[in-house]
């Protein structure tokens, strides 16, 4: 007896009328036509009729800050809208934080995430704090949400691992406490030389301890902010290809094309993973420009063409850096698509991958996907295909974790009262 049979699903790769059989929290079979005949359904405790809607693996956010989320307005708002004022504001808020308030806000955000079908998040956690309050709170949150959400934590020295006294010791303490990944912020160190030294130091630490690396890197409009070069070179030197992620990389937007033509093959050699954060960087970057104002997002289509794994992250929701957001990774994908002008059908499809399969690879999630043997984690979207899901920010009709329904949203409908027109309006085109 199956625990769950999903019938009449459409999958992101275009397969239609697919059945998904689930047992003990895992997918045991995925086959076209499975469960199509209602007279001959395989025995199952629960049956979900997808009615041709899209069944996708869950959304994954490869870059988030759960220690600052939902703190918007505490103790004041970011008046200039810049990265640097955001960092200063976070510094003002830090002494007032309590473990309880941090955990409550993080848990509230995880509720939002699950409702939106976002079931895995890599969150940076600021370790520039003797008390390691945020690390402790988020490790507790990680344990509490584990039944329904995978939370991966990055030890992030927000104020600079070299610039901030005690940061390296605190970062190592956080790793020993159970934080997973080594973070960094080379462009915030005092000098370019210090930035490069911080990259070397942190990559060596990761290599010694067998950790993944994910650095905030070159989140700047300065085309000479080239720490990504050091990050890739250290990745190659230390034998870490595929295990290192460069987050933001916004200076690449402003770099000289000739330099980028030399840089991209190095990034490919390092199999560097990239996380662009389109919502944040379209608002934070270019603040020193008059007109034209730069877009402030890294070169996503070119990185994809070079064979790199590129994800789109949410980065922030209602905090010192960003006042909007709702854990909706389809909104993130839509903004990335627009900013990078990824408007061909193939490129729009890559934008859907950038909030699903690509970040799952970066986080090295086990059992991710809609295939036999994978975890029975998926989202039923009110859309017929991935591009329609992005266009409509499709309703998450049902969210499943390990074969159990953990969230549901009513379908989006609108009624009309127009003479001679139908009573309702349907925004989908793929029926
Ligand atoms: Fe970030």
Tab-separated table of N, CA and C in Angstrom, residues 265-375:
chain	number	residue	atom	x	y	z
A	265	UNK	N	36.982	31.899	-17.705
A	265	UNK	CA	37.589	30.551	-17.759
A	265	UNK	C	38.195	30.116	-16.420
A	266	UNK	N	38.692	31.091	-15.643
A	266	UNK	CA	39.226	30.736	-14.314
A	266	UNK	C	38.079	30.278	-13.399
A	267	UNK	N	36.949	30.978	-13.459
A	267	UNK	CA	35.795	30.580	-12.638
A	267	UNK	C	35.329	29.174	-13.054
A	268	UNK	N	35.381	28.899	-14.366
A	268	UNK	CA	34.974	27.573	-14.849
A	268	UNK	C	35.950	26.508	-14.365
A	269	UNK	N	37.264	26.833	-14.396
A	269	UNK	CA	38.275	25.875	-13.906
A	269	UNK	C	38.021	25.539	-12.436
A	270	UNK	N	37.604	26.561	-11.668
A	270	UNK	CA	37.342	26.363	-10.229
A	270	UNK	C	35.960	25.763	-9.980
A	271	UNK	N	35.184	25.607	-11.055
A	271	UNK	CA	33.765	25.201	-10.914
A	271	UNK	C	33.108	25.991	-9.775
A	272	UNK	N	33.344	27.302	-9.844
A	272	UNK	CA	32.803	28.196	-8.821
A	272	UNK	C	31.287	28.284	-8.973
A	273	UNK	N	30.568	28.107	-7.867
A	273	UNK	CA	29.126	28.334	-7.877
A	273	UNK	C	28.873	29.821	-7.670
A	274	UNK	N	27.800	30.313	-8.279
A	274	UNK	CA	27.473	31.735	-8.195
A	274	UNK	C	26.065	31.890	-7.638
A	275	UNK	N	25.912	32.834	-6.698
A	275	UNK	CA	24.553	33.218	-6.277
A	275	UNK	C	24.381	34.703	-6.521
A	276	UNK	N	23.470	35.036	-7.433
A	276	UNK	CA	23.084	36.432	-7.657
A	276	UNK	C	21.849	36.707	-6.792
A	277	UNK	N	21.764	37.922	-6.305
A	277	UNK	CA	20.624	38.275	-5.444
A	277	UNK	C	19.905	39.484	-6.058
A	278	UNK	N	19.039	39.215	-7.058
A	278	UNK	CA	18.540	40.302	-7.901
A	278	UNK	C	17.688	41.352	-7.178
A	279	UNK	N	16.855	40.937	-6.235
A	279	UNK	CA	16.001	41.933	-5.560
A	279	UNK	C	16.845	42.933	-4.784
A	280	UNK	N	17.835	42.417	-4.084
A	280	UNK	CA	18.680	43.260	-3.257
A	280	UNK	C	19.576	44.131	-4.110
A	281	UNK	N	20.261	43.495	-5.064
A	281	UNK	CA	21.298	44.254	-5.753
A	281	UNK	C	20.749	45.249	-6.774
A	282	UNK	N	19.505	45.063	-7.230
A	282	UNK	CA	18.921	46.082	-8.100
A	282	UNK	C	18.558	47.323	-7.277
A	283	UNK	N	18.396	47.143	-5.968
A	283	UNK	CA	18.077	48.303	-5.121
A	283	UNK	C	19.319	48.881	-4.427
A	284	UNK	N	20.293	48.027	-4.036
A	284	UNK	CA	21.462	48.529	-3.296
A	284	UNK	C	22.527	49.128	-4.200
A	285	UNK	N	22.705	48.566	-5.375
A	285	UNK	CA	23.845	48.973	-6.199
A	285	UNK	C	23.499	50.225	-7.010
A	286	UNK	N	24.538	50.825	-7.572
A	286	UNK	CA	24.357	51.999	-8.425
A	286	UNK	C	23.929	53.242	-7.659
A	287	UNK	N	24.060	53.215	-6.328
A	287	UNK	CA	23.585	54.354	-5.524
A	287	UNK	C	24.488	55.579	-5.634
A	288	UNK	N	25.715	55.352	-6.123
A	288	UNK	CA	26.603	56.499	-6.316
A	288	UNK	C	26.549	57.011	-7.754
A	289	UNK	N	25.770	56.362	-8.591
A	289	UNK	CA	25.643	56.788	-9.985
A	289	UNK	C	24.631	57.922	-10.087
A	290	UNK	N	24.817	58.795	-11.092
A	290	UNK	CA	23.718	59.699	-11.435
A	290	UNK	C	22.898	58.949	-12.492
A	291	UNK	N	22.975	59.345	-13.760
A	291	UNK	CA	22.360	58.566	-14.824
A	291	UNK	C	23.371	58.411	-15.944
A	292	UNK	N	23.458	57.258	-16.599
A	292	UNK	CA	22.680	56.043	-16.359
A	292	UNK	C	23.096	55.353	-15.056
A	293	UNK	N	22.144	54.683	-14.422
A	293	UNK	CA	22.418	53.944	-13.189
A	293	UNK	C	22.646	52.475	-13.541
A	294	UNK	N	23.746	51.939	-13.017
A	294	UNK	CA	24.053	50.537	-13.312
A	294	UNK	C	23.052	49.601	-12.637
A	295	UNK	N	22.884	48.404	-13.230
A	295	UNK	CA	21.906	47.451	-12.708
A	295	UNK	C	22.383	46.738	-11.449
A	296	UNK	N	23.683	46.578	-11.317
A	296	UNK	CA	24.183	45.976	-10.082
A	296	UNK	C	23.848	44.522	-9.892
A	297	UNK	N	23.788	43.755	-10.984
A	297	UNK	CA	23.690	42.304	-10.816
A	297	UNK	C	24.826	41.690	-11.613
A	298	UNK	N	25.331	40.558	-11.123
A	298	UNK	CA	26.458	39.917	-11.790
A	298	UNK	C	26.047	39.408	-13.178
A	299	UNK	N	27.017	38.904	-13.949
A	299	UNK	CA	26.764	38.563	-15.364
A	299	UNK	C	26.227	37.139	-15.484
A	300	UNK	N	24.968	36.978	-15.182
A	300	UNK	CA	24.378	35.633	-15.091
A	300	UNK	C	24.390	34.872	-16.422
A	301	UNK	N	23.903	35.418	-17.529
A	301	UNK	CA	23.892	34.610	-18.767
A	301	UNK	C	25.292	34.163	-19.180
A	302	UNK	N	26.270	35.031	-18.998
A	302	UNK	CA	27.641	34.685	-19.385
A	302	UNK	C	28.198	33.596	-18.461
A	303	UNK	N	27.856	33.659	-17.176
A	303	UNK	CA	28.316	32.621	-16.236
A	303	UNK	C	27.669	31.278	-16.574
A	304	UNK	N	26.383	31.305	-16.919
A	304	UNK	CA	25.703	30.061	-17.311
A	304	UNK	C	26.341	29.495	-18.585
A	305	UNK	N	26.638	30.385	-19.535
A	305	UNK	CA	27.244	29.928	-20.795
A	305	UNK	C	28.629	29.328	-20.554
A	306	UNK	N	29.301	29.776	-19.480
A	306	UNK	CA	30.629	29.229	-19.135
A	306	UNK	C	30.506	27.906	-18.377
A	307	UNK	N	29.258	27.473	-18.124
A	307	UNK	CA	29.052	26.179	-17.476
A	307	UNK	C	28.971	26.236	-15.968
A	308	UNK	N	28.890	27.440	-15.390
A	308	UNK	CA	28.816	27.560	-13.928
A	308	UNK	C	27.389	27.278	-13.450
A	309	UNK	N	27.278	26.799	-12.226
A	309	UNK	CA	25.968	26.678	-11.583
A	309	UNK	C	25.628	28.032	-10.979
A	310	UNK	N	24.499	28.604	-11.402
A	310	UNK	CA	24.107	29.938	-10.939
A	310	UNK	C	22.715	29.858	-10.307
A	311	UNK	N	22.613	30.347	-9.089
A	311	UNK	CA	21.322	30.402	-8.399
A	311	UNK	C	20.949	31.856	-8.147
A	312	UNK	N	19.644	32.086	-7.977
A	312	UNK	CA	19.157	33.384	-7.515
A	312	UNK	C	18.765	33.246	-6.044
A	313	UNK	N	19.272	34.150	-5.193
A	313	UNK	CA	18.902	34.117	-3.776
A	313	UNK	C	18.008	35.281	-3.409
A	314	UNK	N	17.296	35.122	-2.287
A	314	UNK	CA	16.417	36.200	-1.800
A	314	UNK	C	17.225	37.227	-1.015
A	315	UNK	N	18.239	36.722	-0.289
A	315	UNK	CA	19.178	37.528	0.503
A	315	UNK	C	18.514	38.116	1.749
A	316	UNK	N	17.539	38.978	1.574
A	316	UNK	CA	16.951	39.661	2.730
A	316	UNK	C	15.440	39.771	2.566
A	317	UNK	N	14.740	39.750	3.689
A	317	UNK	CA	13.307	40.077	3.713
A	317	UNK	C	13.059	40.957	4.931
A	318	UNK	N	12.627	42.175	4.704
A	318	UNK	CA	12.247	43.111	5.767
A	318	UNK	C	13.322	43.238	6.848
A	319	UNK	N	14.479	43.778	6.431
A	319	UNK	CA	15.590	43.950	7.378
A	319	UNK	C	16.339	45.237	7.043
A	320	UNK	N	17.522	45.496	7.633
A	320	UNK	CA	18.195	46.776	7.385
A	320	UNK	C	18.563	47.028	5.915
A	321	UNK	N	18.579	45.949	5.108
A	321	UNK	CA	19.007	46.103	3.711
A	321	UNK	C	17.839	46.123	2.725
A	322	UNK	N	16.709	45.542	3.120
A	322	UNK	CA	15.609	45.372	2.152
A	322	UNK	C	14.281	45.368	2.902
A	323	UNK	N	13.380	46.233	2.477
A	323	UNK	CA	12.142	46.438	3.249
A	323	UNK	C	10.965	45.611	2.733
A	324	UNK	N	11.189	44.809	1.697
A	324	UNK	CA	10.078	44.076	1.070
A	324	UNK	C	10.341	42.569	1.134
A	325	UNK	N	9.574	41.792	0.357
A	325	UNK	CA	9.808	40.352	0.261
A	325	UNK	C	8.830	39.546	1.084
A	326	UNK	N	8.619	38.280	0.622
A	326	UNK	CA	7.661	37.412	1.321
A	326	UNK	C	8.013	35.939	1.164
A	327	UNK	N	9.304	35.615	1.028
A	327	UNK	CA	9.757	34.226	0.858
A	327	UNK	C	9.277	33.631	-0.466
A	328	UNK	N	8.935	34.481	-1.415
A	328	UNK	CA	8.430	34.008	-2.703
A	328	UNK	C	9.577	33.928	-3.713
A	329	UNK	N	10.097	32.714	-3.920
A	329	UNK	CA	11.246	32.566	-4.825
A	329	UNK	C	10.853	32.791	-6.285
A	330	UNK	N	9.551	32.753	-6.600
A	330	UNK	CA	9.132	33.087	-7.965
A	330	UNK	C	9.277	34.588	-8.215
A	331	UNK	N	9.104	35.396	-7.173
A	331	UNK	CA	9.352	36.832	-7.304
A	331	UNK	C	10.854	37.071	-7.549
A	332	UNK	N	11.682	36.319	-6.832
A	332	UNK	CA	13.135	36.425	-7.010
A	332	UNK	C	13.518	36.052	-8.450
A	333	UNK	N	12.944	34.928	-8.930
A	333	UNK	CA	13.248	34.482	-10.301
A	333	UNK	C	12.799	35.526	-11.317
A	334	UNK	N	11.638	36.123	-11.078
A	334	UNK	CA	11.115	37.119	-12.010
A	334	UNK	C	12.031	38.339	-12.070
A	335	UNK	N	12.493	38.796	-10.915
A	335	UNK	CA	13.386	39.963	-10.914
A	335	UNK	C	14.711	39.626	-11.598
A	336	UNK	N	15.255	38.435	-11.325
A	336	UNK	CA	16.502	38.025	-11.979
A	336	UNK	C	16.346	37.985	-13.492
A	337	UNK	N	15.222	37.440	-13.925
A	337	UNK	CA	14.921	37.354	-15.360
A	337	UNK	C	14.924	38.747	-15.991
A	338	UNK	N	14.259	39.691	-15.339
A	338	UNK	CA	14.167	41.044	-15.890
A	338	UNK	C	15.524	41.753	-15.903
A	339	UNK	N	16.213	41.687	-14.773
A	339	UNK	CA	17.473	42.438	-14.664
A	339	UNK	C	18.506	41.905	-15.644
A	340	UNK	N	18.538	40.573	-15.814
A	340	UNK	CA	19.530	39.969	-16.715
A	340	UNK	C	19.017	39.891	-18.155
A	341	UNK	N	17.812	40.379	-18.403
A	341	UNK	CA	17.203	40.320	-19.743
A	341	UNK	C	17.192	38.884	-20.266
A	342	UNK	N	16.856	37.930	-19.398
A	342	UNK	CA	16.835	36.517	-19.788
A	342	UNK	C	15.427	36.171	-20.288
A	343	UNK	N	15.098	36.635	-21.474
A	343	UNK	CA	13.716	36.572	-21.948
A	343	UNK	C	13.440	35.474	-22.975
A	344	UNK	N	14.476	34.790	-23.475
A	344	UNK	CA	14.173	33.667	-24.376
A	344	UNK	C	13.523	32.566	-23.550
A	345	UNK	N	12.830	31.638	-24.228
A	345	UNK	CA	12.179	30.557	-23.462
A	345	UNK	C	13.224	29.751	-22.679
A	346	UNK	N	14.366	29.484	-23.335
A	346	UNK	CA	15.401	28.694	-22.657
A	346	UNK	C	15.948	29.458	-21.453
A	347	UNK	N	16.139	30.761	-21.601
A	347	UNK	CA	16.700	31.545	-20.492
A	347	UNK	C	15.691	31.675	-19.350
A	348	UNK	N	14.398	31.840	-19.699
A	348	UNK	CA	13.386	31.910	-18.628
A	348	UNK	C	13.340	30.598	-17.848
A	349	UNK	N	13.527	29.505	-18.597
A	349	UNK	CA	13.560	28.193	-17.934
A	349	UNK	C	14.762	28.101	-16.971
A	350	UNK	N	15.893	28.707	-17.401
A	350	UNK	CA	17.079	28.729	-16.523
A	350	UNK	C	16.789	29.524	-15.243
A	351	UNK	N	15.933	30.538	-15.358
A	351	UNK	CA	15.576	31.330	-14.172
A	351	UNK	C	14.771	30.490	-13.180
A	352	UNK	N	13.928	29.593	-13.694
A	352	UNK	CA	13.204	28.680	-12.803
A	352	UNK	C	14.191	27.727	-12.130
A	353	UNK	N	15.139	27.202	-12.917
A	353	UNK	CA	16.175	26.326	-12.339
A	353	UNK	C	16.981	27.063	-11.268
A	354	UNK	N	17.147	28.382	-11.439
A	354	UNK	CA	17.984	29.160	-10.516
A	354	UNK	C	17.362	29.301	-9.129
A	355	UNK	N	16.093	28.911	-8.980
A	355	UNK	CA	15.472	28.906	-7.641
A	355	UNK	C	15.023	27.498	-7.232
A	356	UNK	N	15.451	26.484	-8.019
A	356	UNK	CA	15.103	25.086	-7.682
A	356	UNK	C	16.363	24.199	-7.783
A	357	UNK	N	16.606	23.653	-8.962
A	357	UNK	CA	17.668	22.645	-9.101
A	357	UNK	C	19.075	23.203	-8.854
A	358	UNK	N	19.348	24.431	-9.343
A	358	UNK	CA	20.717	24.966	-9.201
A	358	UNK	C	21.082	25.191	-7.728
A	359	UNK	N	20.237	25.887	-6.936
A	359	UNK	CA	20.609	26.030	-5.525
A	359	UNK	C	20.637	24.692	-4.781
A	360	UNK	N	19.840	23.721	-5.216
A	360	UNK	CA	19.903	22.400	-4.563
A	360	UNK	C	21.292	21.788	-4.766
A	361	UNK	N	21.859	22.000	-5.961
A	361	UNK	CA	23.232	21.496	-6.203
A	361	UNK	C	24.229	22.250	-5.333
A	362	UNK	N	24.054	23.569	-5.220
A	362	UNK	CA	25.008	24.372	-4.442
A	362	UNK	C	24.980	23.962	-2.973
A	363	UNK	N	23.787	23.712	-2.441
A	363	UNK	CA	23.668	23.288	-1.036
A	363	UNK	C	24.024	21.819	-0.847
A	364	UNK	N	24.243	21.105	-1.971
A	364	UNK	CA	24.522	19.667	-1.966
A	364	UNK	C	23.426	18.908	-1.226
A	365	UNK	N	22.160	19.247	-1.543
A	365	UNK	CA	21.024	18.578	-0.909
A	365	UNK	C	20.948	17.130	-1.391
A	366	UNK	N	20.722	16.240	-0.464
A	366	UNK	CA	20.591	14.820	-0.810
A	366	UNK	C	19.132	14.538	-1.190
A	367	UNK	N	18.925	13.729	-2.241
A	367	UNK	CA	17.582	13.258	-2.572
A	367	UNK	C	16.656	14.344	-3.066
A	368	UNK	N	17.174	15.325	-3.805
A	368	UNK	CA	16.350	16.421	-4.308
A	368	UNK	C	15.899	16.111	-5.736
A	369	UNK	N	14.611	16.233	-6.008
A	369	UNK	CA	14.120	16.056	-7.378
A	369	UNK	C	12.868	15.209	-7.404
A	370	UNK	N	12.267	15.123	-8.586
A	370	UNK	CA	11.071	14.286	-8.749
A	370	UNK	C	11.497	13.040	-9.526
A	371	UNK	N	12.173	12.151	-8.849
A	371	UNK	CA	12.630	10.897	-9.438
A	371	UNK	C	12.527	9.817	-8.369
A	372	UNK	N	12.447	8.568	-8.812
A	372	UNK	CA	12.426	7.456	-7.860
A	372	UNK	C	13.681	7.531	-6.993
A	373	UNK	N	13.494	7.381	-5.683
A	373	UNK	CA	14.617	7.435	-4.749
A	373	UNK	C	14.771	8.780	-4.070
A	374	UNK	N	14.173	9.829	-4.651
A	374	UNK	CA	14.285	11.154	-4.043
A	374	UNK	C	13.309	11.285	-2.873
A	375	UNK	N	13.574	12.260	-2.006
A	375	UNK	CA	12.607	12.588	-0.961
A	375	UNK	C	11.289	13.011	-1.607
